[in-house]
XYZ file of C-alpha atoms in Angstrom:
676
model
C 25.596 -12.041 69.508
C 25.793 -14.849 72.127
C 23.473 -17.040 70.019
C 25.697 -16.389 67.015
C 28.882 -17.387 68.882
C 27.170 -20.467 70.332
C 26.092 -21.561 66.841
C 29.659 -21.071 65.525
C 31.141 -23.107 68.396
C 28.641 -25.952 67.865
C 29.400 -26.142 64.155
C 33.183 -26.008 64.709
C 32.996 -28.876 67.214
C 31.253 -31.095 64.648
C 32.669 -32.872 61.603
C 34.849 -32.102 59.669
C 36.417 -29.423 61.937
C 36.343 -31.068 65.443
C 37.952 -28.100 67.226
C 36.654 -28.916 70.761
C 35.973 -25.243 71.578
C 33.736 -23.771 74.225
C 32.454 -20.202 74.477
C 35.381 -19.030 76.640
C 38.177 -20.566 74.545
C 36.589 -19.358 71.304
C 36.187 -15.811 72.655
C 39.822 -15.775 73.837
C 41.257 -16.567 70.379
C 43.755 -14.034 69.022
C 43.467 -12.289 65.666
C 45.880 -14.631 63.829
C 44.086 -17.690 65.226
C 40.732 -16.261 64.149
C 42.076 -15.612 60.637
C 43.473 -19.154 60.455
C 40.112 -20.521 61.625
C 38.305 -18.514 58.943
C 40.835 -19.772 56.385
C 40.186 -23.385 57.494
C 36.435 -22.929 56.963
C 37.080 -21.414 53.526
C 39.458 -24.296 52.762
C 36.692 -26.765 53.598
C 34.423 -24.965 51.112
C 37.130 -24.600 48.422
C 40.231 -26.861 48.830
C 42.417 -24.327 46.985
C 42.283 -22.074 50.084
C 43.544 -24.732 52.512
C 46.867 -22.960 53.218
C 48.805 -21.655 56.228
C 48.325 -17.867 56.442
C 51.714 -17.499 58.143
C 53.365 -18.386 54.826
C 51.831 -15.449 52.907
C 51.520 -11.703 53.332
C 48.451 -10.246 55.112
C 47.497 -8.314 51.960
C 47.545 -11.502 49.888
C 45.463 -13.306 52.510
C 42.868 -10.515 52.565
C 42.762 -10.358 48.754
C 42.298 -14.137 48.479
C 39.560 -14.217 51.115
C 37.760 -11.218 49.617
C 37.800 -12.798 46.156
C 36.297 -16.047 47.472
C 33.686 -14.184 49.553
C 32.761 -12.190 46.447
C 32.309 -15.419 44.476
C 30.155 -16.823 47.303
C 28.086 -13.561 47.202
C 28.687 -12.543 50.812
C 27.383 -9.090 51.733
C 28.845 -7.375 54.833
C 26.252 -6.528 57.535
C 25.095 -2.986 58.233
C 27.739 -2.377 60.886
C 30.534 -3.025 58.347
C 29.003 -1.380 55.291
C 32.188 0.426 54.378
C 34.300 -1.900 52.235
C 37.598 -0.344 53.320
C 36.703 -0.825 56.991
C 35.657 -4.408 56.260
C 38.951 -5.044 54.439
C 40.939 -3.511 57.310
C 39.051 -5.668 59.811
C 39.733 -8.746 57.713
C 43.469 -7.942 57.605
C 43.726 -7.338 61.361
C 41.438 -10.247 62.340
C 38.791 -8.107 64.049
C 36.121 -10.101 65.881
C 33.141 -7.918 64.770
C 34.178 -8.698 61.178
C 35.214 -12.369 61.466
C 32.285 -13.620 63.596
C 29.488 -12.664 61.123
C 31.499 -14.168 58.249
C 31.953 -17.465 60.151
C 28.250 -17.520 61.097
C 27.218 -16.949 57.477
C 29.628 -19.608 56.111
C 28.716 -22.290 58.652
C 24.984 -21.783 58.098
C 25.145 -22.849 54.448
C 28.332 -24.901 54.011
C 26.930 -27.456 51.535
C 25.354 -24.774 49.342
C 28.584 -22.757 49.325
C 30.633 -25.848 48.425
C 28.477 -26.318 45.379
C 28.753 -22.629 44.488
C 32.557 -22.671 44.849
C 32.782 -25.789 42.677
C 30.644 -24.183 39.965
C 32.611 -20.921 40.177
C 35.763 -22.754 39.030
C 34.068 -23.366 35.667
C 31.400 -20.630 35.352
C 33.221 -17.423 36.391
C 33.736 -15.905 32.966
C 37.144 -14.600 32.012
C 36.690 -11.070 30.667
C 38.700 -10.491 27.480
C 39.279 -6.853 26.357
C 37.492 -5.820 23.189
C 40.725 -4.937 21.370
C 41.984 -8.510 21.832
C 38.752 -9.912 20.429
C 39.546 -8.249 17.095
C 42.047 -11.053 16.536
C 40.290 -13.973 14.823
C 42.166 -16.651 16.748
C 41.350 -15.058 20.104
C 37.714 -14.600 19.046
C 37.414 -18.267 18.011
C 39.007 -19.468 21.257
C 36.687 -17.194 23.282
C 33.696 -18.571 21.389
C 34.816 -22.159 22.078
C 35.284 -21.191 25.752
C 31.717 -19.865 25.942
C 30.343 -22.969 24.169
C 32.178 -25.246 26.609
C 30.787 -23.207 29.503
C 27.236 -23.648 28.182
C 27.870 -27.386 27.680
C 29.086 -27.648 31.278
C 25.902 -25.884 32.484
C 23.717 -28.359 30.582
C 25.684 -31.376 31.840
C 25.511 -30.115 35.420
C 21.739 -29.657 35.125
C 21.372 -33.196 33.749
C 23.547 -34.540 36.573
C 21.398 -32.766 39.191
C 18.241 -34.094 37.552
C 19.646 -37.627 37.605
C 20.572 -37.235 41.283
C 17.045 -36.108 42.143
C 15.286 -38.555 39.792
C 15.420 -41.320 42.426
C 17.121 -44.094 40.414
C 18.081 -46.911 42.786
C 20.901 -49.430 42.495
C 18.378 -52.262 42.204
C 16.860 -50.701 39.091
C 20.313 -50.165 37.600
C 21.229 -53.796 38.316
C 18.007 -54.960 36.696
C 18.779 -52.854 33.650
C 22.326 -54.265 33.499
C 21.033 -57.854 33.767
C 18.424 -57.132 31.069
C 21.118 -55.711 28.791
C 23.332 -58.755 29.420
C 20.434 -61.040 28.485
C 19.867 -59.025 25.327
C 23.585 -59.293 24.599
C 23.459 -63.096 24.963
C 20.410 -63.264 22.728
C 22.148 -61.151 20.108
C 25.264 -63.356 20.266
C 23.102 -66.480 19.776
C 21.247 -64.812 16.951
C 24.530 -63.863 15.270
C 25.748 -67.445 15.609
C 22.524 -68.773 14.071
C 22.825 -66.300 11.212
C 26.441 -67.334 10.684
C 25.383 -70.978 10.459
C 22.656 -70.085 8.002
C 25.005 -67.960 5.906
C 27.683 -70.666 5.770
C 25.340 -72.845 3.685
C 24.984 -70.086 1.051
C 27.382 -70.070 -1.860
C 30.055 -67.302 -1.894
C 29.086 -66.163 1.610
C 32.595 -64.853 2.295
C 32.422 -62.607 -0.745
C 28.988 -61.327 0.290
C 30.247 -60.591 3.808
C 33.206 -58.700 2.372
C 30.861 -56.671 0.132
C 28.616 -55.872 3.129
C 31.685 -54.789 5.158
C 32.812 -52.535 2.327
C 29.285 -51.078 2.104
C 29.336 -50.266 5.834
C 32.759 -48.639 5.538
C 31.600 -46.567 2.573
C 28.528 -45.390 4.518
C 30.721 -44.364 7.451
C 33.038 -42.573 5.044
C 30.026 -40.835 3.484
C 28.884 -39.614 6.932
C 32.384 -38.329 7.768
C 32.569 -36.557 4.406
C 29.173 -34.937 5.014
C 30.379 -33.778 8.445
C 33.587 -32.386 6.912
C 31.489 -30.632 4.271
C 29.353 -29.006 6.963
C 32.454 -27.918 8.891
C 33.975 -26.425 5.738
C 30.712 -24.565 5.101
C 30.867 -23.125 8.613
C 34.514 -22.144 8.120
C 33.609 -20.503 4.796
C 30.813 -18.557 6.480
C 33.178 -17.334 9.229
C 35.799 -16.420 6.631
C 33.210 -14.401 4.683
C 32.255 -12.570 7.866
C 35.914 -11.773 8.585
C 36.313 -10.580 4.990
C 33.295 -8.289 5.373
C 34.719 -6.840 8.592
C 38.107 -6.285 6.942
C 36.465 -4.632 3.916
C 34.476 -2.382 6.219
C 37.613 -1.370 8.116
C 39.414 -0.728 4.821
C 36.514 1.401 3.608
C 36.540 3.448 6.803
C 40.303 3.948 6.537
C 39.890 5.116 2.913
C 37.239 7.599 4.028
C 39.546 8.842 6.768
C 42.472 9.322 4.355
C 40.527 10.956 1.480
C 40.309 14.476 2.956
C 43.702 14.427 4.730
C 46.789 16.348 3.542
C 50.491 15.839 4.324
C 50.671 19.110 6.292
C 47.713 18.201 8.474
C 49.060 14.679 9.029
C 52.498 16.054 9.972
C 50.904 18.559 12.321
C 48.803 15.844 13.954
C 51.865 13.621 14.347
C 53.848 16.487 15.914
C 51.045 17.122 18.389
C 50.897 13.439 19.304
C 54.700 13.284 19.666
C 54.729 16.379 21.899
C 51.924 15.005 24.033
C 53.572 11.566 24.307
C 56.966 13.102 25.172
C 55.300 15.233 27.865
C 53.642 12.141 29.302
C 56.882 10.134 29.232
C 59.248 12.833 30.557
C 57.101 14.744 33.040
C 53.667 13.376 33.895
C 54.210 9.607 34.153
C 57.513 9.842 36.167
C 55.851 12.249 38.598
C 52.817 9.977 38.983
C 55.099 6.960 39.358
C 57.077 8.712 42.083
C 53.883 9.646 43.917
C 52.585 6.074 43.621
C 55.874 4.721 44.974
C 55.722 7.140 47.920
C 52.135 6.202 48.685
C 52.998 2.482 48.403
C 55.991 3.011 50.736
C 53.803 4.779 53.285
C 51.112 2.090 53.013
C 53.672 -0.683 53.548
C 55.015 1.248 56.510
C 51.499 1.525 57.933
C 50.849 -2.190 57.362
C 54.132 -3.131 59.053
C 53.141 -1.245 62.187
C 50.955 -2.976 64.789
C 47.215 -2.336 64.893
C 46.286 1.031 66.450
C 43.549 1.671 68.932
C 41.290 4.714 69.063
C 43.503 6.399 71.661
C 46.561 6.072 69.366
C 44.601 7.632 66.523
C 43.538 10.532 68.741
C 47.178 11.146 69.725
C 48.232 11.172 66.062
C 45.468 13.634 65.165
C 46.608 15.968 67.955
C 50.209 15.790 66.680
C 49.078 16.500 63.094
C 47.117 19.534 64.232
C 50.142 20.844 66.177
C 52.467 20.406 63.167
C 49.952 22.146 60.892
C 49.736 25.061 63.335
C 53.540 25.354 63.437
C 53.696 25.334 59.634
C 51.107 28.096 59.407
C 53.059 30.200 61.908
C 56.298 29.762 59.946
C 54.561 30.735 56.699
C 53.148 33.878 58.327
C 56.596 34.862 59.684
C 58.159 34.376 56.282
C 55.461 36.466 54.610
C 56.022 39.257 57.142
C 59.809 39.348 56.450
C 59.731 39.152 52.643
C 61.673 41.612 50.412
C 60.420 43.190 47.129
C 62.677 41.035 44.933
C 61.466 37.924 46.746
C 57.887 39.079 46.236
C 58.467 39.359 42.466
C 60.054 35.934 42.432
C 57.190 34.545 44.468
C 54.708 36.074 42.023
C 56.546 34.439 39.094
C 56.707 31.195 40.984
C 52.979 31.326 41.633
C 52.291 32.033 37.969
C 54.600 29.185 36.914
C 52.951 26.783 39.340
C 49.498 27.866 38.134
C 50.541 27.316 34.498
C 52.054 23.913 35.389
C 48.847 22.869 37.148
C 46.786 24.022 34.188
C 49.075 22.091 31.862
C 48.718 18.961 33.955
C 44.940 19.362 34.074
C 44.748 19.861 30.298
C 47.029 16.870 29.718
C 44.786 14.724 31.920
C 41.697 16.025 30.112
C 43.330 15.274 26.749
C 44.293 11.767 27.836
C 40.800 11.133 29.175
C 39.305 12.468 25.936
C 41.592 10.192 23.901
C 40.639 7.183 25.986
C 36.983 8.077 25.657
C 37.414 8.543 21.896
C 39.128 5.154 21.535
C 36.425 3.438 23.598
C 33.750 5.221 21.566
C 35.432 4.114 18.331
C 35.518 0.523 19.561
C 31.856 0.688 20.497
C 31.043 2.255 17.129
C 32.936 -0.532 15.347
C 31.068 -3.175 17.323
C 27.729 -1.494 16.638
C 28.494 -1.231 12.896
C 29.439 -4.903 12.788
C 26.238 -5.807 14.599
C 24.245 -3.615 12.208
C 25.851 -5.298 9.183
C 25.243 -8.751 10.642
C 21.593 -7.871 11.237
C 21.396 -6.318 7.707
C 20.468 -2.975 9.145
C 20.749 0.474 7.583
C 24.109 2.090 6.949
C 25.577 4.530 9.437
C 25.287 8.177 8.387
C 28.541 9.704 7.172
C 29.757 12.898 5.507
C 27.106 15.208 4.111
C 24.233 13.048 5.369
C 25.545 13.269 8.909
C 26.003 17.063 8.584
C 22.468 17.376 7.281
C 21.243 15.254 10.188
C 23.194 17.425 12.672
C 21.776 20.637 11.136
C 18.308 19.177 11.389
C 18.891 18.325 15.040
C 20.186 21.849 15.693
C 17.117 23.418 14.083
C 14.904 21.152 16.170
C 16.901 22.083 19.253
C 16.441 25.817 18.595
C 12.740 25.243 17.956
C 12.544 23.263 21.214
C 14.308 26.045 23.148
C 11.982 28.632 21.635
C 8.901 26.659 22.606
C 10.386 26.092 26.050
C 10.763 29.857 26.499
C 7.170 30.358 25.368
C 6.018 27.736 27.874
C 7.993 29.502 30.621
C 6.368 32.844 29.703
C 2.932 31.226 29.625
C 3.514 29.596 33.027
C 4.642 32.943 34.467
C 1.584 34.670 33.006
C -0.574 31.830 34.337
C 0.833 32.431 37.818
C 0.047 36.141 37.577
C -3.488 35.465 36.343
C -4.019 32.917 39.084
C -2.964 35.463 41.690
C -5.259 38.067 40.092
C -8.112 35.577 40.167
C -7.549 34.960 43.871
C -7.607 38.692 44.610
C -10.783 39.181 42.580
C -12.420 36.251 44.358
C -11.564 37.809 47.708
C -13.059 41.168 46.593
C -16.145 39.404 45.256
C -16.692 37.605 48.547
C -16.322 40.883 50.472
C -18.852 42.619 48.170
C -21.244 39.670 48.487
C -21.093 39.913 52.252
C -21.752 43.684 52.095
C -24.649 43.147 49.664
C -26.179 40.456 51.859
C -25.944 42.759 54.865
C -27.694 45.559 52.936
C -30.447 43.136 51.733
C -30.987 41.988 55.318
C -31.363 45.601 56.416
C -33.894 46.351 53.619
C -35.817 43.099 54.200
C -35.153 41.581 50.721
C -32.563 38.888 51.527
C -31.774 36.487 48.631
C -32.688 38.970 45.890
C -29.174 39.177 44.426
C -28.771 35.396 44.429
C -32.089 34.943 42.605
C -31.153 37.573 40.039
C -27.760 35.904 39.431
C -29.410 32.529 38.938
C -31.858 34.008 36.404
C -29.027 35.658 34.512
C -27.014 32.441 34.537
C -29.952 30.389 33.243
C -30.644 32.908 30.456
C -26.963 32.902 29.483
C -26.879 29.087 29.396
C -30.060 29.066 27.274
C -28.609 31.532 24.772
C -25.372 29.464 24.555
C -27.373 26.284 23.925
C -29.409 28.025 21.195
C -26.222 29.224 19.528
C -24.681 25.772 19.802
C -27.775 24.165 18.239
C -27.694 26.644 15.371
C -23.986 25.991 14.757
C -24.545 22.244 14.947
C -27.346 22.368 12.364
C -25.224 24.476 10.029
C -22.298 22.085 10.408
C -24.506 19.083 9.746
C -26.002 20.611 6.608
C -22.525 21.472 5.309
C -21.305 17.977 6.101
C -24.272 16.393 4.237
C -23.524 18.534 1.181
C -19.860 17.548 1.273
C -20.724 13.867 1.619
C -23.155 14.004 -1.309
C -20.516 15.699 -3.456
C -17.879 13.117 -2.470
C -20.267 10.235 -3.233
C -21.009 11.694 -6.674
C -17.300 12.118 -7.407
C -16.529 8.543 -6.302
C -19.371 7.174 -8.473
C -18.077 9.066 -11.492
C -14.502 7.876 -10.917
C -15.536 4.255 -10.264
C -17.871 3.868 -13.273
C -15.158 2.761 -15.813
C -13.580 0.537 -13.177
C -16.927 -1.170 -12.538
C -17.357 -1.815 -16.273
C -13.904 -3.430 -16.480
C -14.693 -5.432 -13.363
C -17.862 -6.854 -14.919
C -15.938 -8.000 -18.009
C -13.260 -9.549 -15.831
C -15.886 -11.347 -13.752
C -17.375 -12.901 -16.933
C -13.912 -14.049 -18.019
C -13.260 -15.399 -14.532
C -16.492 -17.440 -14.626
C -15.600 -18.901 -18.044
C -12.091 -19.801 -16.920
C -13.468 -21.324 -13.722
C -15.833 -23.569 -15.683
C -13.038 -24.651 -18.004
C -10.780 -25.312 -15.003
C -13.481 -27.456 -13.355
C -13.920 -29.514 -16.533
C -10.160 -30.051 -16.859
C -9.955 -30.976 -13.202
C -12.723 -33.598 -13.583
C -10.864 -35.119 -16.571
C -7.601 -35.119 -14.620
C -9.213 -36.741 -11.568
C -10.797 -39.509 -13.670
C -7.533 -40.216 -15.501
C -5.562 -40.157 -12.225
C -8.074 -42.535 -10.592
C -7.740 -45.031 -13.492
C -3.958 -44.909 -13.400
C -3.961 -45.242 -9.613
C -6.205 -48.325 -9.761
C -3.950 -49.907 -12.416
C -0.887 -49.119 -10.342
C -2.413 -50.613 -7.175
C -3.364 -53.849 -9.009
C 0.134 -54.135 -10.448
C 1.668 -53.510 -7.041
C -0.468 -56.228 -5.482
C 0.504 -58.700 -8.219
C 4.194 -57.860 -7.786
C 3.897 -58.174 -4.024
C 2.212 -61.575 -4.326
C 4.870 -62.821 -6.761
C 7.655 -61.592 -4.471
C 6.092 -63.360 -1.474
C 5.688 -66.551 -3.515
C 9.320 -66.309 -4.657
C 10.519 -65.796 -1.072
C 8.403 -68.785 0.117
C 9.778 -71.031 -2.613
C 13.306 -69.918 -1.861
C 12.872 -70.672 1.862
C 11.373 -74.107 1.016
C 14.313 -74.831 -1.245
C 16.789 -73.903 1.495
C 14.893 -75.965 4.100
C 14.795 -79.020 1.816
C 18.473 -78.603 1.017
C 19.342 -78.447 4.747
C 17.181 -81.522 5.501
C 18.855 -83.393 2.651
C 22.307 -82.598 4.049
C 21.254 -83.688 7.549
C 19.905 -86.981 6.224
C 23.085 -87.567 4.237
C 25.168 -86.988 7.373
C 22.976 -89.360 9.426
C 23.172 -91.974 6.681
C 26.941 -91.667 6.576
C 27.142 -92.092 10.369
C 24.855 -95.175 10.196
C 27.061 -96.744 7.498
C 30.194 -96.142 9.558
C 28.482 -97.626 12.638
C 27.477 -100.816 10.712
C 30.954 -101.127 9.270
C 32.559 -100.833 12.711
C 30.016 -103.231 14.327
C 30.433 -105.935 11.597
C 34.237 -105.566 11.470
C 36.205 -108.604 12.825
C 38.856 -106.284 14.274
C 38.165 -105.750 18.035
C 39.758 -102.291 17.975
C 37.345 -101.158 15.248
C 34.449 -102.767 17.112
C 35.309 -100.807 20.259
C 34.959 -97.555 18.273
C 31.357 -98.397 17.535
C 28.778 -96.355 19.417
C 26.887 -99.459 20.522
C 29.985 -100.869 22.204
C 30.674 -97.512 23.877
C 27.133 -97.269 25.280
C 27.325 -100.919 26.432
C 30.520 -100.198 28.366
C 29.013 -97.067 29.910
C 25.904 -99.038 31.003
C 28.089 -101.706 32.681
C 30.115 -99.055 34.480
C 26.959 -97.349 35.768
C 25.496 -100.683 36.937
C 28.708 -101.500 38.862
C 28.693 -98.030 40.419
C 25.035 -98.481 41.460
C 25.853 -101.831 43.155
C 28.699 -100.250 45.146
C 26.470 -97.333 46.261
C 23.691 -99.721 47.346
C 26.166 -101.760 49.436
C 27.473 -98.571 51.022
C 23.888 -97.441 51.775
C 23.204 -100.801 53.463
C 26.289 -100.435 55.697
C 25.285 -96.898 56.675
C 21.733 -97.991 57.563
C 23.030 -100.842 59.761
C 25.492 -98.599 61.676
C 23.091 -95.629 61.988
C 21.433 -96.684 65.274
C 24.642 -97.473 67.250
C 26.274 -94.312 65.989
C 23.357 -92.165 67.149
C 23.492 -93.814 70.598
C 27.213 -93.117 70.820
C 26.617 -89.436 69.878
C 23.938 -89.186 72.627
C 26.341 -90.706 75.190
C 29.091 -88.248 74.298
C 26.662 -85.314 74.581
C 25.571 -86.499 78.072
C 29.204 -86.909 79.067
C 29.949 -83.378 77.908
C 27.013 -81.987 79.987
C 28.226 -83.929 83.042
C 31.738 -82.516 82.738
C 30.359 -78.992 82.291
C 28.289 -79.393 85.468
C 31.355 -80.608 87.388
C 33.359 -77.606 86.184
C 30.670 -75.174 87.352
C 30.471 -76.895 90.772
C 34.233 -76.717 91.154
C 34.251 -72.986 90.352
C 31.432 -72.297 92.852
C 33.321 -74.230 95.571
C 36.496 -72.199 94.952
C 34.539 -68.919 95.220
C 32.906 -69.979 98.511
C 36.265 -70.987 100.089
C 37.790 -67.631 99.086
C 34.858 -65.699 100.642
C 35.139 -67.753 103.871
C 38.855 -66.966 104.180
C 38.174 -63.243 103.768
C 35.459 -63.350 106.487
C 37.797 -65.229 108.903
C 40.596 -62.714 108.349
C 38.166 -59.818 108.978
C 37.057 -61.447 112.278
C 40.620 -61.889 113.453
C 41.370 -58.228 112.763
C 38.352 -57.192 114.844
C 39.491 -59.398 117.724
C 42.971 -57.868 117.662
C 41.468 -54.345 117.815
């Protein structure tokens, strides 16, 4: 227990709790503080439980904690095996209950966090079977289950990705590779656009390609809609089959019914329902209210110790004894009229109790019948979905029941016979034991007599000889029976073989004729197959040669088309260059200086002059820097030396100040000693 508490304290002092407890402070915590501490740990596992327990009732707190512990699959230890005692300890904040729970939670916090997170999505909501009869509810429940399965698969994939070991460097490399591919695709698209722009009617072709893509997407959506409609039709057919089955069962139920029987059944149901509403349910409700009132009263009271419970038990025993004494006094002083009334009262109370018991039995039987009907309906639906056999009804079911009854009687009869045989076997076994005891006593007497007469072992030898002769006679009889059986079996086999030969003779004749026909047809089939193979081979060779010729012509056509496009592009490039050369000559020869400046030659000449001027300026600047480099470096060295000199002076000044201060302190200390 001390190791457990020490482990809890260590975990609570760490992140994320940081409680700063020690063993003494933790052991001195009150029940409410312990409950709040347990609630904080549960809130760390599941954030929904991070609440203040002072703002809710103790019963709500216990219910919330028990539900979460059930989801986390916590099992109480052996000392708290009783669930009611565990619940009571959880409500009152008992240390023997809270400490094991804290130890268990803090041992596996990360695992429980994961389990609590998954429980939010994987704890299935149970829907009653009668609600699932509604198609909308059934479809929503099916979607809910599909989403749950999808979440399971996604969570598994996520866990696999977490454990797969993918690093950020690999992801960055992949992203950079994808960006490069994106750039390459953009360049490729631009090149294709440039190539397409030279083709005639390229805009119209692009529009046709866009329309083709849209039509393909529309075709895929239509195929998906078609599949969905097929699924809806299948579900609708299933619902129709279920409705037809229910209608058929209702028709069967109404066929043999009469108005009188229906009215009688309705009257019985009305009487039973009125009894439940007027007598049984109000009485049960009143008792439940009383028990709830007493339980609330007990919860409102402070926690009781064992001594308080012992005092209450003593008081209860005293009150019970007083009640028994009062009842005895009343019974001793009764009058005859009161005795008659008491007898009637007893009879009335007995009848009322019987009525209540029968009503409860009837209600339980009705509930069982309704649950059985629901199960039967589900089983019939499953049987129809699996295309199984029909459920027995009417006369078939009666016949089946009668058959079962006859088998049951036969089984009981055989069981009685077995019991008689076992009893007789017990008697015979006991008789055998008695006879064996007598035989042993007689053998001992006989051996004693043989010893007296000097012929010991004579009886044993005689018994052995008799046993050997008996075994020999049995073996001879067995051999004789075996030979007879074998001879009879050989005769039977010979007769059966003769009969089979006689019966198979016409069949063998027909089989021979059929074999001849089969051989002829096989030969004809082989000949036809050879002709077909030769014809197919010729056609295949012709087809392959034609395909090769077509392929060669298509390649030649594609090559010529590419050459034509290349020549056309080169022609356009040359025309553009020629046009630019003409414009350049026109601008260069023009007498207008403005036109001449537009010429490329003039522009390049100006740029060359500008670059030459810039180079001259940079060379002059380089010359100045080279000339002033040496003096500048000397000046930098002088400033660095000056800086070191000043730093040395500063350090000397600081040392001198420290020494003067120490000397003053020593002088003052000497003066004080002289004064003393």
